[in-house]
PDB file of C-alpha atoms in Angstrom:
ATOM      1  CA  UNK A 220     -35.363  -6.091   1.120  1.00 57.00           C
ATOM      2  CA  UNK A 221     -34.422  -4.621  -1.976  1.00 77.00           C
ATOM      3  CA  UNK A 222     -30.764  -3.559  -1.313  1.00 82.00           C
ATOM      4  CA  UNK A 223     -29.792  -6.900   1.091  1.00 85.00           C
ATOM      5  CA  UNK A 224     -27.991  -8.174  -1.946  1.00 92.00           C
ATOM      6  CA  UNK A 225     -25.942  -4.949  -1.864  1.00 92.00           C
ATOM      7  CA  UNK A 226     -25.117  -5.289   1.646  1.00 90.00           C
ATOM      8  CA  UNK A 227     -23.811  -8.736   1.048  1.00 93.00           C
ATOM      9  CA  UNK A 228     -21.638  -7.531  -1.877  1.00 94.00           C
ATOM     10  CA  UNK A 229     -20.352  -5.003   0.412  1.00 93.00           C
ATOM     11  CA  UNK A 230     -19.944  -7.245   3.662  1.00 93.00           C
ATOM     12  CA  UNK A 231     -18.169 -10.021   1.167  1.00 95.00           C
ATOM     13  CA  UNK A 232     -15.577  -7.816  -0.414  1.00 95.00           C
ATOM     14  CA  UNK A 233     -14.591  -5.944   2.895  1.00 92.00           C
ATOM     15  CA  UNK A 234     -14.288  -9.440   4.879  1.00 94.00           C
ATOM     16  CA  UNK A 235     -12.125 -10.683   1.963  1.00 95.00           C
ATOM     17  CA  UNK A 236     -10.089  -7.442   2.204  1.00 91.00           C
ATOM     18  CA  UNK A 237      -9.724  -8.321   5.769  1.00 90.00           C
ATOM     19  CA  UNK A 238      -7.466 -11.313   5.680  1.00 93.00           C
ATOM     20  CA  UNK A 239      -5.195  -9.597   2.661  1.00 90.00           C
ATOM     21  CA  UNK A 240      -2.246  -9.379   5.395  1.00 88.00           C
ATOM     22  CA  UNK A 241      -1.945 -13.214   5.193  1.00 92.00           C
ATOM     23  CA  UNK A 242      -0.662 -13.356   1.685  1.00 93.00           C
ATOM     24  CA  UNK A 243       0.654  -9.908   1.407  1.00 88.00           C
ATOM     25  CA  UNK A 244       3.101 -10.582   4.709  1.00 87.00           C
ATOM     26  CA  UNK A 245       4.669 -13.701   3.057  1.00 92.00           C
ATOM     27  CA  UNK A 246       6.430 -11.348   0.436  1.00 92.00           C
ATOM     28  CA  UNK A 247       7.072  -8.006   2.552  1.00 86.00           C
ATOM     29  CA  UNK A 248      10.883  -8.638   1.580  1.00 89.00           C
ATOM     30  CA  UNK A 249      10.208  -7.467  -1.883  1.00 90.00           C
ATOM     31  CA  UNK A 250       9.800  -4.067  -2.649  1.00 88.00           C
ATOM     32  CA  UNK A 251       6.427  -2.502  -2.843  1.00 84.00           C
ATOM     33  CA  UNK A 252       6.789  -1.084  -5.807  1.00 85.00           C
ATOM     34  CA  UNK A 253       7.201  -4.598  -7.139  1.00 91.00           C
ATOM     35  CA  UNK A 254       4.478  -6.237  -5.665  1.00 91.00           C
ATOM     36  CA  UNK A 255       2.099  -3.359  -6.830  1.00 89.00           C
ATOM     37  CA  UNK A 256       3.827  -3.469 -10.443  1.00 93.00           C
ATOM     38  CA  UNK A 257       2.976  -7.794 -10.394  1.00 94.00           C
ATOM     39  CA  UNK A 258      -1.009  -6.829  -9.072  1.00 93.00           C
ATOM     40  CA  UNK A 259      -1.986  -4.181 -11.504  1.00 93.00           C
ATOM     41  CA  UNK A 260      -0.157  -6.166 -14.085  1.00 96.00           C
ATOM     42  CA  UNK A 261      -1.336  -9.429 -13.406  1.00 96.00           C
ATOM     43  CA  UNK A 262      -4.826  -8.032 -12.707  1.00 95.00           C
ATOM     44  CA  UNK A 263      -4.945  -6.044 -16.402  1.00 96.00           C
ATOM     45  CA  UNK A 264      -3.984  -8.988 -17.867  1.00 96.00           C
ATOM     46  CA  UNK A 265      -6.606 -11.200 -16.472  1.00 96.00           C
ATOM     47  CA  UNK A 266      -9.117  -9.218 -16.774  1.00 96.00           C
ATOM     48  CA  UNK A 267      -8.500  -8.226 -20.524  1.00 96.00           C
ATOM     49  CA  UNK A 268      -8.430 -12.144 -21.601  1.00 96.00           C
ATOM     50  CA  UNK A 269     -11.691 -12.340 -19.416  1.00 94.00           C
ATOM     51  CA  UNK A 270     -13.550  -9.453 -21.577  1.00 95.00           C
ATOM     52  CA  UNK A 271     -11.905 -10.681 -24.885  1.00 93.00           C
ATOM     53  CA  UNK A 272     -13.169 -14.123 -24.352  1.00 92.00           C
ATOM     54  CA  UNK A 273     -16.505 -13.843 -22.990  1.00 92.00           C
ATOM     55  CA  UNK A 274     -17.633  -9.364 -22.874  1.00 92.00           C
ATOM     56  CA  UNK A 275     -17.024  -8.693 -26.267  1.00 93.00           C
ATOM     57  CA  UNK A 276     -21.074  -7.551 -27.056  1.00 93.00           C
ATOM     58  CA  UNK A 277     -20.924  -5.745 -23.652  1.00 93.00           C
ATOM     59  CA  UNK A 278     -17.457  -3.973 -24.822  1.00 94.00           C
ATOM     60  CA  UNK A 279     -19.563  -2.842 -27.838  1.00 94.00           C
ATOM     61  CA  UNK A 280     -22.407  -2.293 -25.817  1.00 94.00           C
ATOM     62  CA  UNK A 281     -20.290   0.091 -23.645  1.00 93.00           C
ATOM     63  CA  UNK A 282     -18.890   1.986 -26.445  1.00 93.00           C
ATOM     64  CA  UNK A 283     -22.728   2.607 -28.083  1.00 95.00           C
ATOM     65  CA  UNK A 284     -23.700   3.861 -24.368  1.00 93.00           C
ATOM     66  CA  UNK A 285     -20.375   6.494 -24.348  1.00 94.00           C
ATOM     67  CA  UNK A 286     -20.850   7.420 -28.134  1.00 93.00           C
ATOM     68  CA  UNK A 287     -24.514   8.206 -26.859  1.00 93.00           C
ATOM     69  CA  UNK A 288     -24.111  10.769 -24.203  1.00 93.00           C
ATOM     70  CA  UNK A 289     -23.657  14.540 -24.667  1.00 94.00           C
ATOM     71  CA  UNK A 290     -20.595  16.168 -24.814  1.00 93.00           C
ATOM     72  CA  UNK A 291     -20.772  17.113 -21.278  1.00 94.00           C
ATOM     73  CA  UNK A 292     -21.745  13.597 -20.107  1.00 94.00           C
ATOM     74  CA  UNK A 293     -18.571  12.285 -21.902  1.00 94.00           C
ATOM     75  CA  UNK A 294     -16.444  14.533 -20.240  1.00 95.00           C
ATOM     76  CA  UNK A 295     -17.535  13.584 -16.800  1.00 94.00           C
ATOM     77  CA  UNK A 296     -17.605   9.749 -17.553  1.00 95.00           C
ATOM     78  CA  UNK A 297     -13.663  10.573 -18.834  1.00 95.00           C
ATOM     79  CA  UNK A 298     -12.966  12.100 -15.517  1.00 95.00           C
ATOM     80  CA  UNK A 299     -14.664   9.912 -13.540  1.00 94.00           C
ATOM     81  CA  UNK A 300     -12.989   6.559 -15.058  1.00 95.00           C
ATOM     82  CA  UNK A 301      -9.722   8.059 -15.214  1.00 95.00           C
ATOM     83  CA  UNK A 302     -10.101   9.627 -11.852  1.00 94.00           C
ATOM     84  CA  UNK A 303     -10.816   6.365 -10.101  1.00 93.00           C
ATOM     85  CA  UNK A 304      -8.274   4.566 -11.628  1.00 94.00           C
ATOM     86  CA  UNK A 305      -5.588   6.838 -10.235  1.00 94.00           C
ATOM     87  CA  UNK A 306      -7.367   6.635  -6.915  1.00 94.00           C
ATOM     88  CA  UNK A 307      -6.676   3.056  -6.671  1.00 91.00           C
ATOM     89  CA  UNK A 308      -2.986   3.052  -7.711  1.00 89.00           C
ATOM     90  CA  UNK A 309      -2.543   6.030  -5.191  1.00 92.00           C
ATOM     91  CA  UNK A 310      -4.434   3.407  -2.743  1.00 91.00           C
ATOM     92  CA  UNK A 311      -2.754  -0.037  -3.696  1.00 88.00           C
ATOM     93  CA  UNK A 312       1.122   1.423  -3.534  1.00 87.00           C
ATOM     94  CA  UNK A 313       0.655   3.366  -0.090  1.00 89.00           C
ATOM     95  CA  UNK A 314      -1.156   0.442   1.129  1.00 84.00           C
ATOM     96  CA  UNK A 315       1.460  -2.185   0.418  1.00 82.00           C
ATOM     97  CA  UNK A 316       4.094   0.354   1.492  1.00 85.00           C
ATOM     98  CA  UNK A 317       2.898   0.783   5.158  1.00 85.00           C
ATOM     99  CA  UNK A 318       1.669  -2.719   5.576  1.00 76.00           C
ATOM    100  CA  UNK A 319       5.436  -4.072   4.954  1.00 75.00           C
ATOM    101  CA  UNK A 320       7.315  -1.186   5.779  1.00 80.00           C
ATOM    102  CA  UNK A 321       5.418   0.526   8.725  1.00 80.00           C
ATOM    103  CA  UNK A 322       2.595  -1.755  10.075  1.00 76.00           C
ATOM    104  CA  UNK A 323      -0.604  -3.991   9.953  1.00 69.00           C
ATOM    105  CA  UNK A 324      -1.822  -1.801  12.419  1.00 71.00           C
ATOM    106  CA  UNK A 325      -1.210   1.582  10.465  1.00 77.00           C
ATOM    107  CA  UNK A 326      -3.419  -0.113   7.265  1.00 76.00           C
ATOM    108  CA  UNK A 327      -6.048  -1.023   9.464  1.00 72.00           C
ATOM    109  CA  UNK A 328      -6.392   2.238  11.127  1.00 78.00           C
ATOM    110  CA  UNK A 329      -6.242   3.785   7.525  1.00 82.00           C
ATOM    111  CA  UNK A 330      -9.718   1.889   6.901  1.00 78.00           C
ATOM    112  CA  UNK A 331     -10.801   3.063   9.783  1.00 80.00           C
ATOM    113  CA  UNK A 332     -10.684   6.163   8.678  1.00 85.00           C
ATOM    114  CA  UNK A 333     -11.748   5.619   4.945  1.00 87.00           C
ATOM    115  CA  UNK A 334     -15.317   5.358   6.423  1.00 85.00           C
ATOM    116  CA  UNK A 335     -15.179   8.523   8.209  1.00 87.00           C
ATOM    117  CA  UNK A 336     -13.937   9.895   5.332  1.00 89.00           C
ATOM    118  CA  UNK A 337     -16.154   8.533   2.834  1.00 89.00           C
ATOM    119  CA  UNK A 338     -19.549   9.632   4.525  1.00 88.00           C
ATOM    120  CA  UNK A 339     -18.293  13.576   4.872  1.00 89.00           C
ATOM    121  CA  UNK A 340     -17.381  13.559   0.786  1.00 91.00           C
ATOM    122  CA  UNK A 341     -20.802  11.531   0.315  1.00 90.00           C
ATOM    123  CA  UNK A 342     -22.083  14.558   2.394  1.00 91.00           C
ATOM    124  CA  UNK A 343     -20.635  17.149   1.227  1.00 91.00           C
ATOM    125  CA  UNK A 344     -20.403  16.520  -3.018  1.00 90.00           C
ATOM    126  CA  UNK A 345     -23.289  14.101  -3.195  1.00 89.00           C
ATOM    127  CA  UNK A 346     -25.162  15.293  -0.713  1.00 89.00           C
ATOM    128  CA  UNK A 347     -26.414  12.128   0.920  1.00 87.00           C
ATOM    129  CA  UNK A 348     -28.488  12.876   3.506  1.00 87.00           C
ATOM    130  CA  UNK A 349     -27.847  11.360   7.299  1.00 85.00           C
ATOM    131  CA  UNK A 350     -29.898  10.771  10.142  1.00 86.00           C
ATOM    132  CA  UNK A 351     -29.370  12.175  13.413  1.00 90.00           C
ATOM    133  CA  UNK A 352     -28.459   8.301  14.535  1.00 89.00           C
ATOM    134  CA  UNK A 353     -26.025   7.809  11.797  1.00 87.00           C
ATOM    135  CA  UNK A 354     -24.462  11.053  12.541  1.00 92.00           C
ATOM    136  CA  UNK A 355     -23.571   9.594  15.665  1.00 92.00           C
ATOM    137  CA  UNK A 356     -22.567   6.710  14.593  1.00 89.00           C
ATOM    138  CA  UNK A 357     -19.571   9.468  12.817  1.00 89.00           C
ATOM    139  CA  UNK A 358     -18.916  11.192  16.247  1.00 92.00           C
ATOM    140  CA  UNK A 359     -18.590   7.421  17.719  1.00 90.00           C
ATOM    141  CA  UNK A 360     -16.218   6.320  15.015  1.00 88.00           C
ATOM    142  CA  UNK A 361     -13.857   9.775  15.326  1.00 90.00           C
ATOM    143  CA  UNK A 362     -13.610   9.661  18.769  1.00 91.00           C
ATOM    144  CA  UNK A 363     -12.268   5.960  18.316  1.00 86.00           C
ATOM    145  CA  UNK A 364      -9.526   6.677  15.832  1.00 86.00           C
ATOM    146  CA  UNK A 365      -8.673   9.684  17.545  1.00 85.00           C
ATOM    147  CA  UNK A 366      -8.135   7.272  20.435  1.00 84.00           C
ATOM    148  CA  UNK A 367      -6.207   4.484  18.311  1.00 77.00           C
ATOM    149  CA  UNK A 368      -3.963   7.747  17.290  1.00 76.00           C
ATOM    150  CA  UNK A 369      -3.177   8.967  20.410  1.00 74.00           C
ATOM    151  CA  UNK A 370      -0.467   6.073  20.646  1.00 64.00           C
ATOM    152  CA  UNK A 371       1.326   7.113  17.659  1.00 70.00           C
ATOM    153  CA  UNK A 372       0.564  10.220  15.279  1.00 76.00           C
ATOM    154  CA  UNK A 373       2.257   8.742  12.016  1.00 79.00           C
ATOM    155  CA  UNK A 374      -0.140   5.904  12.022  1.00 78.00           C
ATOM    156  CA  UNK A 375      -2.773   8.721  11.973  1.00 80.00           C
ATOM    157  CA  UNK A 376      -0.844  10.516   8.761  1.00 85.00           C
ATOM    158  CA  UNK A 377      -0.063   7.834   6.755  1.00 87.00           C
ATOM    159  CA  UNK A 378      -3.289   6.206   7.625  1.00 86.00           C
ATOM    160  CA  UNK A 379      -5.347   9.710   6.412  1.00 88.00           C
ATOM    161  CA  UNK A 380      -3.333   9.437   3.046  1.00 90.00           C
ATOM    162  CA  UNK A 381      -4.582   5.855   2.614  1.00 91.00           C
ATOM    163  CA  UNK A 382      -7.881   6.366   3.576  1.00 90.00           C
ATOM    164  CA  UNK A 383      -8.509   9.616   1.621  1.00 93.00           C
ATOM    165  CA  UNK A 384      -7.899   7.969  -1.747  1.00 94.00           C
ATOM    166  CA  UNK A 385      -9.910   4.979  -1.309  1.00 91.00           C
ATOM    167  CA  UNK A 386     -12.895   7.618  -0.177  1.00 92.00           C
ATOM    168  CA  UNK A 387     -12.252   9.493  -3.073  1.00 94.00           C
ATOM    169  CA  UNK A 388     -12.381   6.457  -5.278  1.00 94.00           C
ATOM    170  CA  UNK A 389     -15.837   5.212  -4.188  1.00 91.00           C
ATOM    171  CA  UNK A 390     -17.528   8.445  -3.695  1.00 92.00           C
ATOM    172  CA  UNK A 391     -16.429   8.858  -7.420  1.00 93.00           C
ATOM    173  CA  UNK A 392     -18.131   5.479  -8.025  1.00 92.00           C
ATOM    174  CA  UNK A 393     -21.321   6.091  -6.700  1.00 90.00           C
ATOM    175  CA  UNK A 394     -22.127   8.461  -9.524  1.00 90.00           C
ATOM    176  CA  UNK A 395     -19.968   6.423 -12.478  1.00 89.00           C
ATOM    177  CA  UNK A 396     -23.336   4.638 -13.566  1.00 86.00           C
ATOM    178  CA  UNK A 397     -24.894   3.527 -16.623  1.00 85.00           C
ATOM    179  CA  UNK A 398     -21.733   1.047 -17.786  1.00 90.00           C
ATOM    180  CA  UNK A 399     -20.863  -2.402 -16.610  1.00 92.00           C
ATOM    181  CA  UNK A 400     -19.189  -3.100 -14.334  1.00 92.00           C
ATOM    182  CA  UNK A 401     -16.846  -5.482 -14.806  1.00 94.00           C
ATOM    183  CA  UNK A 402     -16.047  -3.259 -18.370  1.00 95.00           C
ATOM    184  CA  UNK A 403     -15.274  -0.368 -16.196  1.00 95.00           C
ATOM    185  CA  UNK A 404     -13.055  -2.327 -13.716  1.00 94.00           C
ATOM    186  CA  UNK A 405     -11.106  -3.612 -16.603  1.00 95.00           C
ATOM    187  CA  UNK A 406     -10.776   0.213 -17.806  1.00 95.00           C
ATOM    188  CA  UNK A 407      -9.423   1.504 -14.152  1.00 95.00           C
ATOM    189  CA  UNK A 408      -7.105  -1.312 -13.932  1.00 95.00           C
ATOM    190  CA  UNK A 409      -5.651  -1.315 -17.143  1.00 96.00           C
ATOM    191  CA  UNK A 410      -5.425   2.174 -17.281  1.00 95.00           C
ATOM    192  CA  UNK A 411      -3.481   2.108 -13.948  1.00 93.00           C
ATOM    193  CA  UNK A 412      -1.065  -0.694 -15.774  1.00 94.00           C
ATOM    194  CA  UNK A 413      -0.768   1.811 -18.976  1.00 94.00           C
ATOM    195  CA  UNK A 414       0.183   4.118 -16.167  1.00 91.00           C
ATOM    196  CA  UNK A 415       2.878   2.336 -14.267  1.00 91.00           C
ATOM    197  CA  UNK A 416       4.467   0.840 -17.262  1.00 93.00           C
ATOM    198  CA  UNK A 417       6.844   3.711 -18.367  1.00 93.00           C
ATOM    199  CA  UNK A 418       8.122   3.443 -14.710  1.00 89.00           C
ATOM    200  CA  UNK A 419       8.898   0.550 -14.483  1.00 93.00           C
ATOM    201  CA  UNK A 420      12.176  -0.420 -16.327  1.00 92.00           C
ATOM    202  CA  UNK A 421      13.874   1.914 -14.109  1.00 89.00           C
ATOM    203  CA  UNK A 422      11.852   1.176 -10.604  1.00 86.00           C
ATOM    204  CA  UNK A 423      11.111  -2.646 -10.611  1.00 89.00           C
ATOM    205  CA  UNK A 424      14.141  -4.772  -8.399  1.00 88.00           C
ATOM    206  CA  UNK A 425      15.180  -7.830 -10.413  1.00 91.00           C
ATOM    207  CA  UNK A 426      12.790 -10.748 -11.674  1.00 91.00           C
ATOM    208  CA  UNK A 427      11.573 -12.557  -8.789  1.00 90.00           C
ATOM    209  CA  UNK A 428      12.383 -15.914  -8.922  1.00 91.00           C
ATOM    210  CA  UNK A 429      10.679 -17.596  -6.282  1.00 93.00           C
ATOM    211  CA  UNK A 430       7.261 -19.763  -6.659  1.00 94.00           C
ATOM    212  CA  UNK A 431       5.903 -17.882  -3.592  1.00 95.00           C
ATOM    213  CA  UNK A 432       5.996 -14.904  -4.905  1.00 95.00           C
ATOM    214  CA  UNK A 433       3.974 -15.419  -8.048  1.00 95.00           C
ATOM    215  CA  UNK A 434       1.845 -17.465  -6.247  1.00 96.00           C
ATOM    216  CA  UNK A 435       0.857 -14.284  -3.695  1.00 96.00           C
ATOM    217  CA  UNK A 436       0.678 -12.249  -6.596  1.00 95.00           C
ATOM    218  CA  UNK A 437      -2.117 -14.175  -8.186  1.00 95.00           C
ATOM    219  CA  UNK A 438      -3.515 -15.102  -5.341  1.00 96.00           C
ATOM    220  CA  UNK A 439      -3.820 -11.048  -4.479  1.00 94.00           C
ATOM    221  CA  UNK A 440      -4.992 -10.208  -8.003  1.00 94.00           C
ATOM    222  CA  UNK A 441      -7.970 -12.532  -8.431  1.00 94.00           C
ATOM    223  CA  UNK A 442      -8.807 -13.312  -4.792  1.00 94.00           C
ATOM    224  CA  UNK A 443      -8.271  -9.457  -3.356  1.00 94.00           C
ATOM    225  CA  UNK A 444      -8.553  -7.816  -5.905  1.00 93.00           C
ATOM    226  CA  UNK A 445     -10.816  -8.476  -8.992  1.00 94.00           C
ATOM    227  CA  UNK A 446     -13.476 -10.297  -6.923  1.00 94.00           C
ATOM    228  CA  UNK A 447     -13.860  -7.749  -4.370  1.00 95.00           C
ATOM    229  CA  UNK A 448     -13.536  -4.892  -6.269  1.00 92.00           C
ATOM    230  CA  UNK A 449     -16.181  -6.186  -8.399  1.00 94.00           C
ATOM    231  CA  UNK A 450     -18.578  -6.694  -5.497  1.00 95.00           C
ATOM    232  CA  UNK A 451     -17.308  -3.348  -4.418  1.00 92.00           C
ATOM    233  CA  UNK A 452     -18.581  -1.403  -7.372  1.00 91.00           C
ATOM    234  CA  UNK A 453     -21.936  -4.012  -7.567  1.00 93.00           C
ATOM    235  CA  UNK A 454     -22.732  -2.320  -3.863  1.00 93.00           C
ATOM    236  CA  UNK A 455     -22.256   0.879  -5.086  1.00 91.00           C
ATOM    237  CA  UNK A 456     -24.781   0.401  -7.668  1.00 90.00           C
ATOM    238  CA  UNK A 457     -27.431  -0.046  -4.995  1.00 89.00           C
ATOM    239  CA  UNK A 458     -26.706   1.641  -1.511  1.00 89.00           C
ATOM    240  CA  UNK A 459     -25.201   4.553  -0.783  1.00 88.00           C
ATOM    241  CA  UNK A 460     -21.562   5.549  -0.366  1.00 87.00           C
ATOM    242  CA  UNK A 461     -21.517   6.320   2.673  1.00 84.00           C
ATOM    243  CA  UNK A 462     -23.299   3.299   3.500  1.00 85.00           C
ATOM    244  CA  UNK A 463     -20.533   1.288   1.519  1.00 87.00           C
ATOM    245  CA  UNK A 464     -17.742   3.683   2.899  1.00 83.00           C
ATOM    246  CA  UNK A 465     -19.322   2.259   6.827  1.00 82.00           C
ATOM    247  CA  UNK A 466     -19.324  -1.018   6.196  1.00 86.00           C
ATOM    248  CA  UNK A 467     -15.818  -1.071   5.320  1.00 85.00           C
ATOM    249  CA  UNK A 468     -14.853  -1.102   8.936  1.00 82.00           C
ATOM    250  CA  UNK A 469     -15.389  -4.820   8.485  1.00 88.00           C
ATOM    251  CA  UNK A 470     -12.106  -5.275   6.874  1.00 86.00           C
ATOM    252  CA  UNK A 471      -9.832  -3.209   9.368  1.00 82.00           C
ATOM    253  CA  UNK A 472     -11.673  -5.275  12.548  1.00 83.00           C
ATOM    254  CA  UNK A 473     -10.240  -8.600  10.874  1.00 89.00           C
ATOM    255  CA  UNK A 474      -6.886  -6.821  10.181  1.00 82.00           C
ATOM    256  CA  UNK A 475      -6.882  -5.765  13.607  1.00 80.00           C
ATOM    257  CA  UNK A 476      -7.735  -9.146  15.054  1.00 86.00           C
ATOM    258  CA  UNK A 477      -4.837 -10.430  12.611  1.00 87.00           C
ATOM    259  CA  UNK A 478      -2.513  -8.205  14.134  1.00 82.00           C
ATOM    260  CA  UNK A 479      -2.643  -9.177  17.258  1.00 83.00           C
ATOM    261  CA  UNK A 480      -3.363 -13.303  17.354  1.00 87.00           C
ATOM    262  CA  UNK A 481      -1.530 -13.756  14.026  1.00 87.00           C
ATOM    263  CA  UNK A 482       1.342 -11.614  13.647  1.00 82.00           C
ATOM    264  CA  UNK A 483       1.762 -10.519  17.572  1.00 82.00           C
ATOM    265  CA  UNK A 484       2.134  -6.740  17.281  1.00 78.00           C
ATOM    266  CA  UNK A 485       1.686  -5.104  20.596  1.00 77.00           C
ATOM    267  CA  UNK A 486      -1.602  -3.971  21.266  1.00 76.00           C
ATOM    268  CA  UNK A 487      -3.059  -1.862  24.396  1.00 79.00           C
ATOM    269  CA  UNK A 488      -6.312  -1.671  26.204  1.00 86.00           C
ATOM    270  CA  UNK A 489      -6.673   2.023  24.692  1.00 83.00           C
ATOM    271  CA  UNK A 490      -6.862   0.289  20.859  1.00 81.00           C
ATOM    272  CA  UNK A 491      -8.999  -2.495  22.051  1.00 84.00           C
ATOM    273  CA  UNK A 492     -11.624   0.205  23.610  1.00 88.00           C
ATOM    274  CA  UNK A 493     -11.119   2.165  20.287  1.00 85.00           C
ATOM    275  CA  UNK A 494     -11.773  -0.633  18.008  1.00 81.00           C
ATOM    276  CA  UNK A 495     -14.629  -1.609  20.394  1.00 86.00           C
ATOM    277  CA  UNK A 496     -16.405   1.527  20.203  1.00 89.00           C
ATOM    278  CA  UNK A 497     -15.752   1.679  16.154  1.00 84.00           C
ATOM    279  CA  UNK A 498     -17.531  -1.602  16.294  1.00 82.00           C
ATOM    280  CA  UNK A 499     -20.303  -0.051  17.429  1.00 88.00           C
ATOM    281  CA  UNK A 500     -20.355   2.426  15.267  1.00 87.00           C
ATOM    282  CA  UNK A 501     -20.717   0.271  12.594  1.00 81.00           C
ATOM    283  CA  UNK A 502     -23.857  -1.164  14.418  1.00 83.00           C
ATOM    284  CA  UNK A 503     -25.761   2.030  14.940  1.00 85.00           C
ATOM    285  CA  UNK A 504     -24.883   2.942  11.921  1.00 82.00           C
ATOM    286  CA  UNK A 505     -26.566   0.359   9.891  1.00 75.00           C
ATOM    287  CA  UNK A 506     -29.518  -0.161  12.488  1.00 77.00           C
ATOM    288  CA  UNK A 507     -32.241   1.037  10.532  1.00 67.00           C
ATOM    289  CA  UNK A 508     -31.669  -2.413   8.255  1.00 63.00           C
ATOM    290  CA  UNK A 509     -31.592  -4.329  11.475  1.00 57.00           C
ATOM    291  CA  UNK A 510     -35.038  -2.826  12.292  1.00 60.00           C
ATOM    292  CA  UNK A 511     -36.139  -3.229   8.184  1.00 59.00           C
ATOM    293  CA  UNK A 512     -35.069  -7.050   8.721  1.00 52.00           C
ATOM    294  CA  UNK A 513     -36.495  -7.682  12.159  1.00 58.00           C
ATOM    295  CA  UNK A 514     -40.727  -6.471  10.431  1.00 59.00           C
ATOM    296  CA  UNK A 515     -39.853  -8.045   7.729  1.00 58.00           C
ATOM    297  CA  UNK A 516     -39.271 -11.564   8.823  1.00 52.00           C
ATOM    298  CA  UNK A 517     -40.780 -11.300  12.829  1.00 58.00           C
ATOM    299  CA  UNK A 518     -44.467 -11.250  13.069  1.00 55.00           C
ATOM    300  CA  UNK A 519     -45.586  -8.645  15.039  1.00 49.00           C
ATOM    301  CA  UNK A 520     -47.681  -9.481  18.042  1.00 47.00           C
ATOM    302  CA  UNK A 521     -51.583  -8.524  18.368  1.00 43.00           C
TER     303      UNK A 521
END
């Protein structure tokens, strides 16, 4: 198939994403304002030395593609590119504050309902279209996070606020084409650095001086953060948002599974019915490749 390579992308970043607890716990006593000041940072900064050294033609390339477009096309690659890269600095800092401050359970309901969120803005501004079975597959996954939130309604508020900006950054996504990229990850991320910096002489704690630390912090901007990303916007390049926005139930599943057999948090049978029926949402959801795989590689009897 065609788009299997986008699927993997997709599957690869979001089960990455899923174990980002483990070295995002080991540093909850720092602020998050710190730790998300040290990611975009340390991620700008990687990534710049990365396109300096080895994208130069494609940075030149990129600029000859912008230079190229009408007047209206430039404005809506602007917004677009600037757009997304407050989407994820909205995303990273309310992330990092619930997971430490309220809890791994709150994050992974949050991309729970990203998904949800993501296919009715796909819908609704793109106008993907949906088939009766993945519409279910919707109904299936809101009547499991409407369980999951029936414990505690915060979880559901500061899990909406979460959700809704990492929606809004890959629906925005899905139409940012004709650049590359790893050029226009650089941009969001750099541009989300260029906007932190003023803030942070007065917001940052003092200079962290343990190894740990900086060794999270890289660990989170290469590992969870460039690489999946990357893949992230690679998927987007091939399947649909919504499609991307589905499969990202992958990473709050691992979270969930973290949360209970890692880091103990109390769990109920009502969340593991919820999470089981969001599970299968993500199943029906993607069945039509299960059927496109199953004629493609098993013969069909005479």
């Amino acid at each position: 198939m065609k788009t299997t390579k986008y699927y993997i992308a997709a599957i690869t970043a979001y089960t990455i994403w899923g174990f980002f607890s483990l070295v995002l716990k080991p540093i909850h006593d720092y602020p998050s304002l710190d730790i998300l000041f040290n990611r975009v940072f340390s991620c700008s900064i990687l990534m710049l030395l990365i396109v300096f050294a080895f994208k130069r033609k494609k940075v030149k390339e990129t600029i000859e593609i912008f230079k190229a477009l009408p007047k209206s096309e430039k404005r809506k690659a602007l917004l677009l590119n600037i757009g997304g890269s407050v989407f994820l600095m909205l995303n990273w800092f309310t992330f990092i504050y619930v997971m430490n401050h309220v809890s791994v359970k709150a994050t992974s309901l949050a991309y729970l309902v990203c998904p949800i969120l993501t296919t009715l803005l796909a819908y609704f501004l793109l106008h993907e279209k949906l088939s009766r079975t993945q519409w279910i597959s919707v109904g299936l996954s809101i009547s499991g996070c409407l369980l999951l939130s029936y414990a505690d309604i915060m979880d559901m508020v500061f899990s909406i606020v979460i959700g809704l900006t990492y929606a809004c950054y890959l629906v925005s996504q899905r139409v940012n084409k004709g650049f590359d990229k790893f050029i226009i990850l650089t941009f969001h991320i750099t541009l989300a650095a260029l906007f932190l910096l003023p803030f942070y002489p007065a917001y940052s704690g003092p200079v962290p001086t343990e190894f740990k630390f900086y060794f999270c912090i890289e660990t989170i901007a290469v590992l969870f953060t460039i690489f999946p990303l990357f893949l992230n916007l690679y998927a987007l390049s091939g399947i649909n948002s919504s499609t991307v926005g589905m499969l990202l139930n992958i990473n709050p599943m691992i979270a969930f599974a973290l949360a209970t057999f890692v880091y103990h948090e109390k769990i109920g049978p009502l969340q593991i019915i919820a999470y089981g029926i969001i599970f299968i949402a993500v199943i029906v959801f993607n069945s039509h490749l299960f059927v496109s795989l199953k004629q493609k590689y098993i013969p069909v009897s005479k």
